[in-house]
Each structure stands twice: as structure tokens, then as C-alpha cells.
Tab-separated table of C-alpha atoms in Angstrom:
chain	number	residue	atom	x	y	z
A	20	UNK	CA	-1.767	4.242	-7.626
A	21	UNK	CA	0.890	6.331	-6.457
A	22	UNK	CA	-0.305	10.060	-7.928
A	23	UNK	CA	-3.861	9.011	-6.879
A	24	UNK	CA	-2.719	8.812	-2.882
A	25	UNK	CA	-0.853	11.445	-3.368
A	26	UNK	CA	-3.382	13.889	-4.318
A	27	UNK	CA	-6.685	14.923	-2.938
A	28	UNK	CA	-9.114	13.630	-5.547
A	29	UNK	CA	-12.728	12.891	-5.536
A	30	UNK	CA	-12.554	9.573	-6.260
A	31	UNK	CA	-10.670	6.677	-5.457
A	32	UNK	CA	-8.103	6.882	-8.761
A	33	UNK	CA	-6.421	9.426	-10.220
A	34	UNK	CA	-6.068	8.490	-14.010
A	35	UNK	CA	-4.787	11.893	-15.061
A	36	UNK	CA	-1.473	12.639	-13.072
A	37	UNK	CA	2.189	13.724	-12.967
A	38	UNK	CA	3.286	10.304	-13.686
A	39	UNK	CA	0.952	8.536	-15.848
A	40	UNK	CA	-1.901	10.045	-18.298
A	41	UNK	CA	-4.809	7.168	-18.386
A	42	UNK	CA	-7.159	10.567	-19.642
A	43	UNK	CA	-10.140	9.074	-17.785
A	44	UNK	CA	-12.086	5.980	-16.415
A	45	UNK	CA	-14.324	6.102	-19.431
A	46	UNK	CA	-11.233	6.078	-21.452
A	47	UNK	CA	-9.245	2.981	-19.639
A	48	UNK	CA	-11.809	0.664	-19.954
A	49	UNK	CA	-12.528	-1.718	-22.352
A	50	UNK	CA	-14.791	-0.270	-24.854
A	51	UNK	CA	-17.154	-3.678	-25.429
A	52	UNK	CA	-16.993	-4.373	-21.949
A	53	UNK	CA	-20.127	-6.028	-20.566
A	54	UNK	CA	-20.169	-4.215	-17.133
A	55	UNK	CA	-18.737	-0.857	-16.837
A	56	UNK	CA	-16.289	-1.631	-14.169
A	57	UNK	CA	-12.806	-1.872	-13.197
A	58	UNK	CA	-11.288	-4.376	-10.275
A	59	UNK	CA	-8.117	-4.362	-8.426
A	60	UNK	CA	-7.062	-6.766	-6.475
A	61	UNK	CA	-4.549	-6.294	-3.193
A	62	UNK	CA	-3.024	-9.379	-1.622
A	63	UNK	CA	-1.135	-9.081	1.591
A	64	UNK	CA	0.224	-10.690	4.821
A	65	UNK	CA	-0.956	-9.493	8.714
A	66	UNK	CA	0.625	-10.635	11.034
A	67	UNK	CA	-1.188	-11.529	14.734
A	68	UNK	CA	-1.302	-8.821	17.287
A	69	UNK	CA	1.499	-10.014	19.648
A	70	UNK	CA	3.636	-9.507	17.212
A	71	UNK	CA	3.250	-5.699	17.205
A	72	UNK	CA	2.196	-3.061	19.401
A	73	UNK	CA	0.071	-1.167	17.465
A	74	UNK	CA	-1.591	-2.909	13.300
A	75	UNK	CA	-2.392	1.057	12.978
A	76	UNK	CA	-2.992	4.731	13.649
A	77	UNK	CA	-6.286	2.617	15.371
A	78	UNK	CA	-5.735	0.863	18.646
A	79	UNK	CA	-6.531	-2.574	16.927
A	80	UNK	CA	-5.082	-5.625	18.373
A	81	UNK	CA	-7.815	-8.033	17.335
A	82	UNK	CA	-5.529	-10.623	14.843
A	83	UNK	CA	-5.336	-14.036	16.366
A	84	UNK	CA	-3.282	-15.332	14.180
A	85	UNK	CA	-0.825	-14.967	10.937
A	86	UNK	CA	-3.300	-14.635	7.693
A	87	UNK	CA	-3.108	-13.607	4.452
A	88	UNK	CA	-5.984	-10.827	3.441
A	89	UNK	CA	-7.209	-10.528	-0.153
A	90	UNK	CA	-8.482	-7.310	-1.233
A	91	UNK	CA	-10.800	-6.619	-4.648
A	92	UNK	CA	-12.214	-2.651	-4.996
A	93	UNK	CA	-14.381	-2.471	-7.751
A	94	UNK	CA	-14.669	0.833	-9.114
A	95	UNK	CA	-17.826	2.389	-11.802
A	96	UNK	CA	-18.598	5.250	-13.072
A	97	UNK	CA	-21.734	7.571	-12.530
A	98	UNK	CA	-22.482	8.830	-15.932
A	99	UNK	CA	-24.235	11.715	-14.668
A	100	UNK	CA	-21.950	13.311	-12.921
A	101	UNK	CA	-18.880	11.952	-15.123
A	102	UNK	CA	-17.128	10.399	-12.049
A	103	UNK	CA	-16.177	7.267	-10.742
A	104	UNK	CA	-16.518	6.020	-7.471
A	105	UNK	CA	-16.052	2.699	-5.469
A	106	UNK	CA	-19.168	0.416	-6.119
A	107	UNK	CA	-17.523	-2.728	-4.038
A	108	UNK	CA	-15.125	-3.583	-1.608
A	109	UNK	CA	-14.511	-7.281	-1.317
A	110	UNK	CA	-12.173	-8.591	1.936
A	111	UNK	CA	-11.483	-12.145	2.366
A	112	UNK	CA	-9.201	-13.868	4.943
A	113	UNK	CA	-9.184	-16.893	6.571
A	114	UNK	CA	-12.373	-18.086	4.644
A	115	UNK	CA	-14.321	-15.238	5.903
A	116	UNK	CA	-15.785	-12.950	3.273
A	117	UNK	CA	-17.298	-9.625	3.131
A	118	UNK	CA	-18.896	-7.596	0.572
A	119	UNK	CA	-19.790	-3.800	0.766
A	120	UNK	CA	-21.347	-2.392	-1.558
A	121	UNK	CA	-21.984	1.476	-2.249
A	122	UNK	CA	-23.717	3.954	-4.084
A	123	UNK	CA	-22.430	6.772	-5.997
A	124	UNK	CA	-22.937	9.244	-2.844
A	125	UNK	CA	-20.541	6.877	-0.863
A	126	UNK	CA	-23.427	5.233	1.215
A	127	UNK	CA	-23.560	1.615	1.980
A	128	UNK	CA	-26.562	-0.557	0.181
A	129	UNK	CA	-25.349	-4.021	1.249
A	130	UNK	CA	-22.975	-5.465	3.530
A	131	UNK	CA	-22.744	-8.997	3.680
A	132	UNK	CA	-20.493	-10.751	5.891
A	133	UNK	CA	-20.188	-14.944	5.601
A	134	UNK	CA	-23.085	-14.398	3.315
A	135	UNK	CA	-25.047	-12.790	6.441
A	136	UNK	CA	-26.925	-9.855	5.572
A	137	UNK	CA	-26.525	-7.228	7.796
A	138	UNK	CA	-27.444	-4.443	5.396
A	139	UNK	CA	-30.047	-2.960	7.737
A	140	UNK	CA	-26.913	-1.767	10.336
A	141	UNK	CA	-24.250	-1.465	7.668
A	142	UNK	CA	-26.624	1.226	5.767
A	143	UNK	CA	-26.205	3.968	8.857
A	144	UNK	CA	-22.489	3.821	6.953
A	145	UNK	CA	-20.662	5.884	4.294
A	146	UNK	CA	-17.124	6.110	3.019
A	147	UNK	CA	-15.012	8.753	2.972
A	148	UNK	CA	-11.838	8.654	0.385
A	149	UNK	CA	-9.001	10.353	2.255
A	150	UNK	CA	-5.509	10.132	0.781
A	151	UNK	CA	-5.775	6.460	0.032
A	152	UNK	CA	-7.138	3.828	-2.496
A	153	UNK	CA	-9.567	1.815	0.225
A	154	UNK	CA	-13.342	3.470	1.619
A	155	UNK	CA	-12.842	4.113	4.753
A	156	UNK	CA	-15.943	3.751	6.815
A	157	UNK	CA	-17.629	6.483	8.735
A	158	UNK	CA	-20.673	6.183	11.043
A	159	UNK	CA	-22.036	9.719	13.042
A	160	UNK	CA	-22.802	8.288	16.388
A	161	UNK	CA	-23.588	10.461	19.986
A	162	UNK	CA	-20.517	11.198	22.044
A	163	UNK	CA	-22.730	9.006	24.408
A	164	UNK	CA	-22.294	5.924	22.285
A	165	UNK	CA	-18.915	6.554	21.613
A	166	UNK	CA	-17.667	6.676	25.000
A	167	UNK	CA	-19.715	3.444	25.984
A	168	UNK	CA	-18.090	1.483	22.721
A	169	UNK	CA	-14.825	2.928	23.284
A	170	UNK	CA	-12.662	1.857	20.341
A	171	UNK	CA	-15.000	0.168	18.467
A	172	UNK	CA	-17.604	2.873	18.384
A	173	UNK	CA	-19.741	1.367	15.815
A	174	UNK	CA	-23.176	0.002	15.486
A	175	UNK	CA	-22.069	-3.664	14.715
A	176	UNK	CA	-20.354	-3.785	18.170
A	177	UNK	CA	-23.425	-2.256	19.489
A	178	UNK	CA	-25.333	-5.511	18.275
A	179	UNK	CA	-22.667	-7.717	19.224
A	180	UNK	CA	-22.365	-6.266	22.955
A	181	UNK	CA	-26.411	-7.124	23.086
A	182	UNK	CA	-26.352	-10.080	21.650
A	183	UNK	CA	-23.417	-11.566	24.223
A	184	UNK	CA	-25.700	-9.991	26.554
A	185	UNK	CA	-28.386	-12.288	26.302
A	186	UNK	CA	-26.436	-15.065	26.893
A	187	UNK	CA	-25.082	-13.745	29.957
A	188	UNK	CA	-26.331	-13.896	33.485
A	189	UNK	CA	-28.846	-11.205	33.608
A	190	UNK	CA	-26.949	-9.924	36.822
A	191	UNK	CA	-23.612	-9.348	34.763
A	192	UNK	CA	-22.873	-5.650	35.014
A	193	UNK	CA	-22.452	-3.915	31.403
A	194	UNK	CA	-18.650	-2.742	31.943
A	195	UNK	CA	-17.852	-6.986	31.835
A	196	UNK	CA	-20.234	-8.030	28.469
A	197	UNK	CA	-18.433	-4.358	26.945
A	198	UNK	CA	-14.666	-5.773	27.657
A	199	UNK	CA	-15.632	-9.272	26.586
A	200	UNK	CA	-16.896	-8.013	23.348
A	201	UNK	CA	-13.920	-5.929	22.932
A	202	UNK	CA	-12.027	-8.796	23.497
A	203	UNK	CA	-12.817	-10.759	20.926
A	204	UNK	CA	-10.691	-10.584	17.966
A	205	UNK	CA	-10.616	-11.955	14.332
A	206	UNK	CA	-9.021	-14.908	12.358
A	207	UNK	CA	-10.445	-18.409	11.200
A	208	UNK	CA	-13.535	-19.990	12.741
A	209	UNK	CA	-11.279	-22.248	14.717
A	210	UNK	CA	-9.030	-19.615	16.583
A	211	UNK	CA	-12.249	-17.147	17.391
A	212	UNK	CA	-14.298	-20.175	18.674
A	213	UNK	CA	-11.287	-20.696	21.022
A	214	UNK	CA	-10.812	-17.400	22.385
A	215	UNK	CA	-14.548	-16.802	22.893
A	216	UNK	CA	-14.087	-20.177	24.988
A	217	UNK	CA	-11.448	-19.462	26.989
A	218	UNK	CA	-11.624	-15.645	27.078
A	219	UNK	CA	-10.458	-13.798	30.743
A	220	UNK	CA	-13.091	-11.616	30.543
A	221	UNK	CA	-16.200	-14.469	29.848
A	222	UNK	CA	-18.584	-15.010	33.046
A	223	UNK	CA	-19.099	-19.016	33.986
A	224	UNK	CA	-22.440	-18.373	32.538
A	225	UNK	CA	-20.836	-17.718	29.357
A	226	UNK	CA	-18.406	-20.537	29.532
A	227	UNK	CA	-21.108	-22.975	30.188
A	228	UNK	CA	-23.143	-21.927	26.804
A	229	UNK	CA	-19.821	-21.754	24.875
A	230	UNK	CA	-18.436	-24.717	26.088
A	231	UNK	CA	-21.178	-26.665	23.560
A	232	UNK	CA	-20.351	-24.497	20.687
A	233	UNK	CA	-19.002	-26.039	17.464
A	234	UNK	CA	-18.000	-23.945	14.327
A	235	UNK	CA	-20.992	-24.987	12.267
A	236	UNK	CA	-23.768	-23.785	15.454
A	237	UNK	CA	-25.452	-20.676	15.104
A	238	UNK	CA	-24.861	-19.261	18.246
A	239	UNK	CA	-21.283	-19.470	17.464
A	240	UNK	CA	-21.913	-18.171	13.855
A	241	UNK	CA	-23.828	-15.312	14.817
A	242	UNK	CA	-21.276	-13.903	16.979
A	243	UNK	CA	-18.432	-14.594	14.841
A	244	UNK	CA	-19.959	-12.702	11.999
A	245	UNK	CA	-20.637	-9.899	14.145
A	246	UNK	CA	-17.383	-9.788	15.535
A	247	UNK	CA	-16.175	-9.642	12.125
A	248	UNK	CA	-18.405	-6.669	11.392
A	249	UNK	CA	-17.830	-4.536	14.253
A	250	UNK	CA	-13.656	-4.823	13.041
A	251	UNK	CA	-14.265	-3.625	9.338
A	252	UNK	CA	-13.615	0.150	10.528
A	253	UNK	CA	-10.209	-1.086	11.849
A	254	UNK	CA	-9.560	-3.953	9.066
A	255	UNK	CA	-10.096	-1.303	6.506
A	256	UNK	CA	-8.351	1.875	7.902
A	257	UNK	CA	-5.272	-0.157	8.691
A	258	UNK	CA	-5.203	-2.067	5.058
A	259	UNK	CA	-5.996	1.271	3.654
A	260	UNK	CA	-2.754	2.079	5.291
A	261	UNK	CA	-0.756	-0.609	4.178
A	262	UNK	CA	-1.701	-0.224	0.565
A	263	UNK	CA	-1.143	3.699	0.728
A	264	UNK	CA	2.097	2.866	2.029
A	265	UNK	CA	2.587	0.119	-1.452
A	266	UNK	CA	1.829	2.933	-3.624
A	267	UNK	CA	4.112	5.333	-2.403
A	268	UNK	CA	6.772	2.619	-2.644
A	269	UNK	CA	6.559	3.044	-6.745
A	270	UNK	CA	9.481	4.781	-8.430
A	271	UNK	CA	8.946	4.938	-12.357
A	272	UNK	CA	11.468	6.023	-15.299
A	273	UNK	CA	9.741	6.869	-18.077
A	274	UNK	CA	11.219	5.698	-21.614
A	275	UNK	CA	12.448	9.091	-22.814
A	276	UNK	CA	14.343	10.912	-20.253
A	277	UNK	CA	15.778	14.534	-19.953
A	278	UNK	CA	18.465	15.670	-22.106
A	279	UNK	CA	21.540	16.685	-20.849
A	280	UNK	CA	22.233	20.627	-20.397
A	281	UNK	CA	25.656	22.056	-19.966
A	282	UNK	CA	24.679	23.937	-16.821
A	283	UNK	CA	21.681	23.879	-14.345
A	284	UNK	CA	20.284	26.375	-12.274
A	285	UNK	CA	21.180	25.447	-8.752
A	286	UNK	CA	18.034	25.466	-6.269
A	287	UNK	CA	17.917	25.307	-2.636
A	288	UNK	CA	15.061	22.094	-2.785
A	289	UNK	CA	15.220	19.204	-0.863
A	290	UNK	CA	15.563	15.918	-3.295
A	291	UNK	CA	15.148	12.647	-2.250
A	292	UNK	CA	14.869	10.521	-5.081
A	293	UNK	CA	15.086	11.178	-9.093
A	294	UNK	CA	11.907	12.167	-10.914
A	295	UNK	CA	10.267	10.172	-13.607
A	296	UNK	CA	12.138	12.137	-16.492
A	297	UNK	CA	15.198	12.579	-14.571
A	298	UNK	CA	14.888	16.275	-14.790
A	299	UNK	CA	16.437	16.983	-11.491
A	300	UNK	CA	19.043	14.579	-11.526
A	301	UNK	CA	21.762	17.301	-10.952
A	302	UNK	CA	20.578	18.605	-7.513
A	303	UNK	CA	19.806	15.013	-6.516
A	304	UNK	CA	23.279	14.725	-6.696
A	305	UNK	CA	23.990	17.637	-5.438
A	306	UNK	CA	22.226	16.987	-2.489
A	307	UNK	CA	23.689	13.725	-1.371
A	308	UNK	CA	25.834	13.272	1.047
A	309	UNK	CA	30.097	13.196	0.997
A	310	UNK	CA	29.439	9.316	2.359
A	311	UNK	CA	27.005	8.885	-0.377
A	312	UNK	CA	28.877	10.496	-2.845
A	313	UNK	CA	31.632	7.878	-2.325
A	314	UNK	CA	29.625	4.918	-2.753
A	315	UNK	CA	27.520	6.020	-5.430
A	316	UNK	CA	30.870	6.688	-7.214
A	317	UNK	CA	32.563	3.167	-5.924
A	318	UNK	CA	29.281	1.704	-7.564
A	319	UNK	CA	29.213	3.399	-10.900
A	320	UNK	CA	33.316	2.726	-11.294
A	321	UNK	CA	32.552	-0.723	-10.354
A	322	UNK	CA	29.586	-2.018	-12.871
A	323	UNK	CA	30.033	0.829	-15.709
A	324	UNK	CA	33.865	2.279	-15.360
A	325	UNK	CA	32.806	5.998	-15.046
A	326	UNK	CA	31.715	8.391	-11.870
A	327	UNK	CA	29.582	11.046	-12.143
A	328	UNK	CA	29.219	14.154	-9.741
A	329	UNK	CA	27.745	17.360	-9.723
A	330	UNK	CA	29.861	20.186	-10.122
A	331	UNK	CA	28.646	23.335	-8.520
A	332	UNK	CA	30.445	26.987	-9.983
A	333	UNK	CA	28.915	30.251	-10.071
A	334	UNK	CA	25.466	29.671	-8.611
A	335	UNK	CA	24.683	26.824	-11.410
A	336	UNK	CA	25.326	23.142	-11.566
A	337	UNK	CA	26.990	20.713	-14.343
A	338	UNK	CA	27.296	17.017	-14.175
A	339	UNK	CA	30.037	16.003	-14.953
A	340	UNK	CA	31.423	12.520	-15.836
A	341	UNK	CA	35.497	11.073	-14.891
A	342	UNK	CA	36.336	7.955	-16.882
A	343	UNK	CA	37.462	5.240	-14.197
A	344	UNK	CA	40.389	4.332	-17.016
A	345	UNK	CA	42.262	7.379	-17.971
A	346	UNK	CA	40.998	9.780	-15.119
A	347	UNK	CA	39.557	12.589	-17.756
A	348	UNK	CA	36.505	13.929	-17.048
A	349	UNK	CA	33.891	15.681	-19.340
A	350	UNK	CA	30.529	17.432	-18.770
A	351	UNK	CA	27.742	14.779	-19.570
A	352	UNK	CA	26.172	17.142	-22.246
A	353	UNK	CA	29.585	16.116	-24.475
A	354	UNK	CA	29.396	12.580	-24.207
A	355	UNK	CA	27.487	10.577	-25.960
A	356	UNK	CA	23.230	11.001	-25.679
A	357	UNK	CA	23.255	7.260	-24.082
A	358	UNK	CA	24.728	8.001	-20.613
A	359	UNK	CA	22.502	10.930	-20.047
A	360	UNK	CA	19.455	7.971	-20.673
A	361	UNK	CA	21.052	5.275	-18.475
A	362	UNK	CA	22.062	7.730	-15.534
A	363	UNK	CA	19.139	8.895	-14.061
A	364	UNK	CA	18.370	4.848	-13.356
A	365	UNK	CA	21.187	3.924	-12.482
A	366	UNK	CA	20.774	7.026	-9.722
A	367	UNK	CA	17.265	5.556	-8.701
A	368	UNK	CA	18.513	2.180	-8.839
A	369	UNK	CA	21.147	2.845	-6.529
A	370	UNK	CA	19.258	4.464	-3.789
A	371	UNK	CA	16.418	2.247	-3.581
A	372	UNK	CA	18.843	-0.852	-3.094
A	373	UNK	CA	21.442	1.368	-0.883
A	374	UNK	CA	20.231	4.154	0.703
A	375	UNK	CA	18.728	4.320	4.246
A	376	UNK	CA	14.426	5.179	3.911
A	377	UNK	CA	11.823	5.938	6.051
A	378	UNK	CA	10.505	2.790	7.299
A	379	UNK	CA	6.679	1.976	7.514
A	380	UNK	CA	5.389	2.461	10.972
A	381	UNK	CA	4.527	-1.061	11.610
A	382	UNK	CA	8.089	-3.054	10.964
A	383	UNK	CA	6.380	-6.883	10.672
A	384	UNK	CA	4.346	-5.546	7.511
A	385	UNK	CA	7.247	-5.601	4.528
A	386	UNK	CA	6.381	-3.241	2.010
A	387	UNK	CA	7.074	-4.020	-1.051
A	388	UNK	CA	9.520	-1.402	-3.357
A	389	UNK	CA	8.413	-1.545	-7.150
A	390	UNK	CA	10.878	0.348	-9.867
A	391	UNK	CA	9.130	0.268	-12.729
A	392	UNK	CA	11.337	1.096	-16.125
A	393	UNK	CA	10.522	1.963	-19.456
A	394	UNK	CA	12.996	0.876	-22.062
A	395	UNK	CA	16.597	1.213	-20.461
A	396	UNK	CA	18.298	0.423	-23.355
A	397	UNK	CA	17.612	3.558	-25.437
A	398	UNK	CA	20.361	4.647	-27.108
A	399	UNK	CA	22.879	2.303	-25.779
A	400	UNK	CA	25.755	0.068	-26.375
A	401	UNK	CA	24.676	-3.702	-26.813
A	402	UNK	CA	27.852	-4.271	-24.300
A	403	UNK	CA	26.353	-0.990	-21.913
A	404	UNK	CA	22.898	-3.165	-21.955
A	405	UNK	CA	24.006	-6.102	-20.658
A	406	UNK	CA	26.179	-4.261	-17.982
A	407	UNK	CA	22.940	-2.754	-16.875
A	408	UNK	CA	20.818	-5.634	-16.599
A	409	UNK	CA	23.664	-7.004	-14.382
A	410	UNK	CA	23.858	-3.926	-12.419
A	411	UNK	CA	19.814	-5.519	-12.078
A	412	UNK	CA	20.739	-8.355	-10.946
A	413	UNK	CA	23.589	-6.968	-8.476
A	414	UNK	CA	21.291	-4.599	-7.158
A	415	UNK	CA	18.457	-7.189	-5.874
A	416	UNK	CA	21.091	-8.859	-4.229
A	417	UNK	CA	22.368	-5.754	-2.334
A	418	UNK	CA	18.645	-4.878	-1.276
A	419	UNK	CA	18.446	-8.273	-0.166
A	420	UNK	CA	20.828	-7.856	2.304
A	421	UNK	CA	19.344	-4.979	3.719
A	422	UNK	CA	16.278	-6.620	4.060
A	423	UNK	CA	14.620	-4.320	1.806
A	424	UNK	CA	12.371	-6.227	-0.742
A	425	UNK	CA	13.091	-4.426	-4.354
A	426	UNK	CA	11.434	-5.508	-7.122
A	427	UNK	CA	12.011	-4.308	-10.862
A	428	UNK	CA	9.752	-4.295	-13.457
A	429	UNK	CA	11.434	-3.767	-17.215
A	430	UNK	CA	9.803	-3.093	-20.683
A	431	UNK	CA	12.490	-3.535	-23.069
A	432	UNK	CA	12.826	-4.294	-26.970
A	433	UNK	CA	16.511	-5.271	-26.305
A	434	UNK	CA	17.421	-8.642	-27.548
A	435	UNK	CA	20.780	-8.583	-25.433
A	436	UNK	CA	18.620	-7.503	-22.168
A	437	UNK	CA	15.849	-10.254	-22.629
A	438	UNK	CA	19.212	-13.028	-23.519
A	439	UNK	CA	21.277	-11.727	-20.901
């Protein structure tokens, strides 16, 4: 996920990357698989729009209430061209669904919402696949329509402002059905029957008809539906967001990592976390700060009795590592090969848990950190395993009280990591 938002790429993954090396879609799926597909499926909190200013880069403040959104993108391959692309998107929340479906040139073929077809407005859509994993959907409309449907410039609110429309006084002036419409936001059946009941902007024409509604009428129904519609621009821009956000939020270690060199060439690059191989684990040290340097080094002498710095001389860098015990310190390329495995995660492991990070722009949506690790115990002590999965353990706790929600997934072969 993470090298496929990270690049420009035609399609929605990215199996052949820095990080990982899937080769292709053809080659990740299941060779007797029936269908020739691959799903993914996102599930995340929103919270309701008064508890934020903005859900998005899009002026959306249509959530009435807390919900939980499920996500599924279904993603095939056109054979012809020998690329995949998204065939579904699936979004479910408060026991509304919709299903888009597209083709292979990013059009829409079917949009169903509550099992309504509304394929015949949905098809003047297409996708386009910026950075992130979800479609985000594009209609060309006049800079006449736009202006008139303001931030929902979309066809869908264009049926939904005509529909209101008819059950309005025919005197109502078009400025008061466009705010109502605009009005109306999204969550279950029985918070958007209440707000189109009590809305400020409804006429007492409108109250009167809306006043009868229940949640299983089909005046009520239709409306809801098409309220729902006219959203999915927003809904799936800002999830889009959210999930982008996820993805960049994965830090991997890979299971064999850089030796250790005597000396490294010292660049002038900003670093701000270790890569996969721990390759530039010397300027990442380098590069932190004299505060930073102090509590990296409390933590190390704390859990594993040894501090390491980098050592700068002569326009090249050597890490170097001081025994907490005796006080002697030795360049990591003579100790032994195990603590130039185990320190580039310990490194990474550190500053997810410790240090300050950029934030995602909408604070009420916690965004998960994932650390992924391949085999920490490689060449390792039994006793310098189990002082690393407790360094683990220590380290959730420390992110806990920052309020930063780290979670660690380990592959391991190690007997004393699985016991301890």
C-alpha cells in the first residue's frame, strides 16, 4: 500500500516497488482462482461533523452522526493491455450500501445505492487514480452547473435538488430548495429522516409532506438514496484520504539488514526515519537532534546496556557503540554481526513510539501506525531476544501515552520471542 501511494502509477497498486516485489497482479493471485480478482477491505471510524471543522480538503460537513464505514475495492486485470484496474468499489455504513462498478477505461457501468439503480446518472462518471488507493470520482460539468450546485457540483444533487422541488410550493424560489438540499447530510435512515424533518432551511410545505414520512415510505427512500449519491464525491475523496494517510503510516524492516561498514560517506540529506534495510542508519543518527540524542541513548542503556552514536571525522561517518558497563566504546563493524541486525529497529522502534510526527490534518480520525518486522532475532542472543520483545512491549506502552496508536506486526522463528 504504501509504495503504491507513493508513486504515480497507472493503476490502483503498485506490486513492484522499493519495499516489496509482488512481480505483478497476474503473479499474486491465486493461480486456480475462479474469478480473476483481488479484494481489500478498509474498515474505519468518522466521526459526525460537529466534531471537526473540516472531514477533508472538500468542504463536507454532511455526517450526522458517529459511524463506522466499511470499504471493499476489488481490483482485475485487463488482459489486453496487461494492467489492472479497479472493477468495484463497495461502501457500506450505517446499513446503507453502495456499489460502483467500472470498466477498464475507469468509466462507471453501475452504481447502485440501497439496491437503487441509478446507473443511468452515475454513467456521466469516471475515476481518476491520483496518489491514493480509492477511485476518485470525476464528472465534466458547465461552469454554469457548477456555480448553481456549489459544493456538490454533481449530477446526483442535480436530481435531488428537482426532486425536493416537486414537493415544494411551486412559489419557493430556487436559492431555498438549493440550501435545503445542501443541507441534508448522511448517516442511518433514522438520523436523515430527522433532519429532513426538522431542517432550518425546509418550507412549511415541506414540513407538512415530511411530517408523514416513515423510514420504510418511498418518498423518504427516494431522497435518502439520492442524498447518499450526490455525497459519494466527498465520501470517497475524504476516505481516499484517510486510507492514503494509513499507508503512509507503514514502516517495514526487512529480515536481512545492512551490514555494518567501518566508515560512511557523510551526506547533507534530510532523514526522518530508517529505511527498510537500514542502509542509512548512520545519518539518521546523525541527523537527530542533541535532545534526541539523549533519549535515544537513555533508552538503549536502559533495555539493552549499550548507546550508540554517530561519530562524524573527516567528512565520513562511523557508528559507534559505548558499553553502558565498562564505558568502552567500539565501532559497530567490530562487534559482533547481531547488533548491526537489531539496531536499525530498535532506531525505528524508538521514533515511532517517541518522537514528535506530523499529525493527520483532521485530529478526531486516529491513524493507525503499523511496524511491520521481518525476523528480529537474526543472529542474536536467546537473552538479546527476549530483551527485544520487551523493548516491544515497553514501547506500546510509551506510544500509548502519547496517544499515538502503534501497532507491531512480527514474523519470527524464535522460540524465546513467541514464549516470552
Amino acid at each position: 500500500f504504501r509504495q503504491s501511494v507513493e508513486s504515480r502509477t497507472t493503476g490502483p497498486i503498485l506490486w513492484y516497488g522499493k519495499y516489496v516485489d509482488f512481480g505483478s497482479f497476474q503473479e499474486s493471485i491465486y493461480r486456480n482462482a475462479k474469478n480473476k480478482e483481488i479484494s481489500f477491505l478498509f474498515r474505519f471510524g468518522v466521526p459526525r461533523a460537529e466534531k471537526r471543522i473540516r472531514l477533508s480538503r472538500w468542504h463536507f460537513t454532511g455526517i450526522l452522526e458517529d459511524m463506522e464505514i466499511e470499504l471493499k475495492l476489488t481490483i482485475a486485470a485487463d488482459t489486453k493491455q496487461e494492467l489492472n484496474y479497479t472493477k468495484e468499489c463497495r461502501l457500506s455504513f450505517a446499513k446503507h450500501n453502495i456499489e460502483i462498478s467500472f470498466d477498464s477505461t475507469g468509466r462507471v457501468i453501475r452504481f447502485l445505492v440501497n439496491s437503487r439503480d441509478l446507473t443511468e446518472v452515475g454513467s456521466k462518471f469516471s475515476k481518476i487514480q491520483k496518489l491514493g488507493l480509492i477511485p476518485n470520482l470525476y464528472e465534466d460539468i458547465s461552469d454554469e452547473k457548477r456555480t448553481f450546485l456549489n459544493s456538490r457540483a454533481n449530477s446526483f444533487f442535480e436530481s435531488l435538488v428537482s426532486e425536493i422541488k416537486q414537493r415544494m410550493h411551486k412559489n419557493t424560489n430556487d436559492e431555498t430548495i438549493t440550501q435545503l438540499a445542501r443541507s441534508l447530510g448522511v448517516g442511518s435512515s433514522k438520523e436523515m429522516l430527522n433532519e429532513m424533518k426538522e431542517n432550518n432551511y425546509a418550507t412549511e410545505t415541506w414540513k407538512r409532506q415530511a411530517k408523514s414520512w416513515r423510514q420504510n415510505g418511498e418518498d423518504f427512500k427516494l431522497i435518502r438514496d439520492l442524498v447518499i449519491a450526490s455525497s459519494m464525491v466527498e465520501l470517497l475523496a475524504s476516505s481516499d484520504e484517510y486510507i492514503t494517510e494509513f499507508a503512509r503510516n507503514g514502516y517495514y524492516i526487512a529480515p536481512l539488514r545492512a551490514t555494518a561498514e567501518r566508515y560512511y560517506r557523510l551526506q547533507n540529506l534530510a532523514v526522518d526515519e530508517v529505511d527498510f534495510q537500514g542502509q542509512n542508519l548512520a545519518m539518521f543518527l546523525r541527523n537527530l537532534s542533541e535532545v534526541e540524542k539523549k533519549r535515544f541513548a537513555d533508552w538503549t542503556r536502559t533495555n539493552f546496556g549499550f548507546i550508540p552514536r554517530a561519530s562524524l571525522s573527516g567528512g565520513h561517518i562511523s557508528l559507534k557503540l559505548t558499553e553502558a558497563d565498562s564505558g568502552e566504546e567500539f565501532n559497530l563493524a567490530d562487534m559482533g554481526f547481531g547488533f548491526s541486525q537489531v539496531l536499525p529497529i530498535l532506531t525505528q522502534l524508538w521514533t515511532l513510539s517517541s518522537r514528535p510526527r506530523r499529525r493527520f490534518s483532521v485530529r478526531q480520525w486516529q491513524v493507525p501506525i503499523i511496524f511491520a518486522i521481518e525476523q528480529p532475532e537474526l543472529h542474536l542472543h536467546p537473552r538479546l531476544q527476549a530483551n527485544l520483545l520487551d523493548s516491544f512491549l515497553s514501547t506500546i506502552k510509551i506510544a500509548q501515552k502519547s496517544n499515538i496508536d502503534l501497532r507491531l506486526i512480527i514474523e519470527t522463528h524464535s522460540e524465546t520471542i513467541v514464549n516470552r
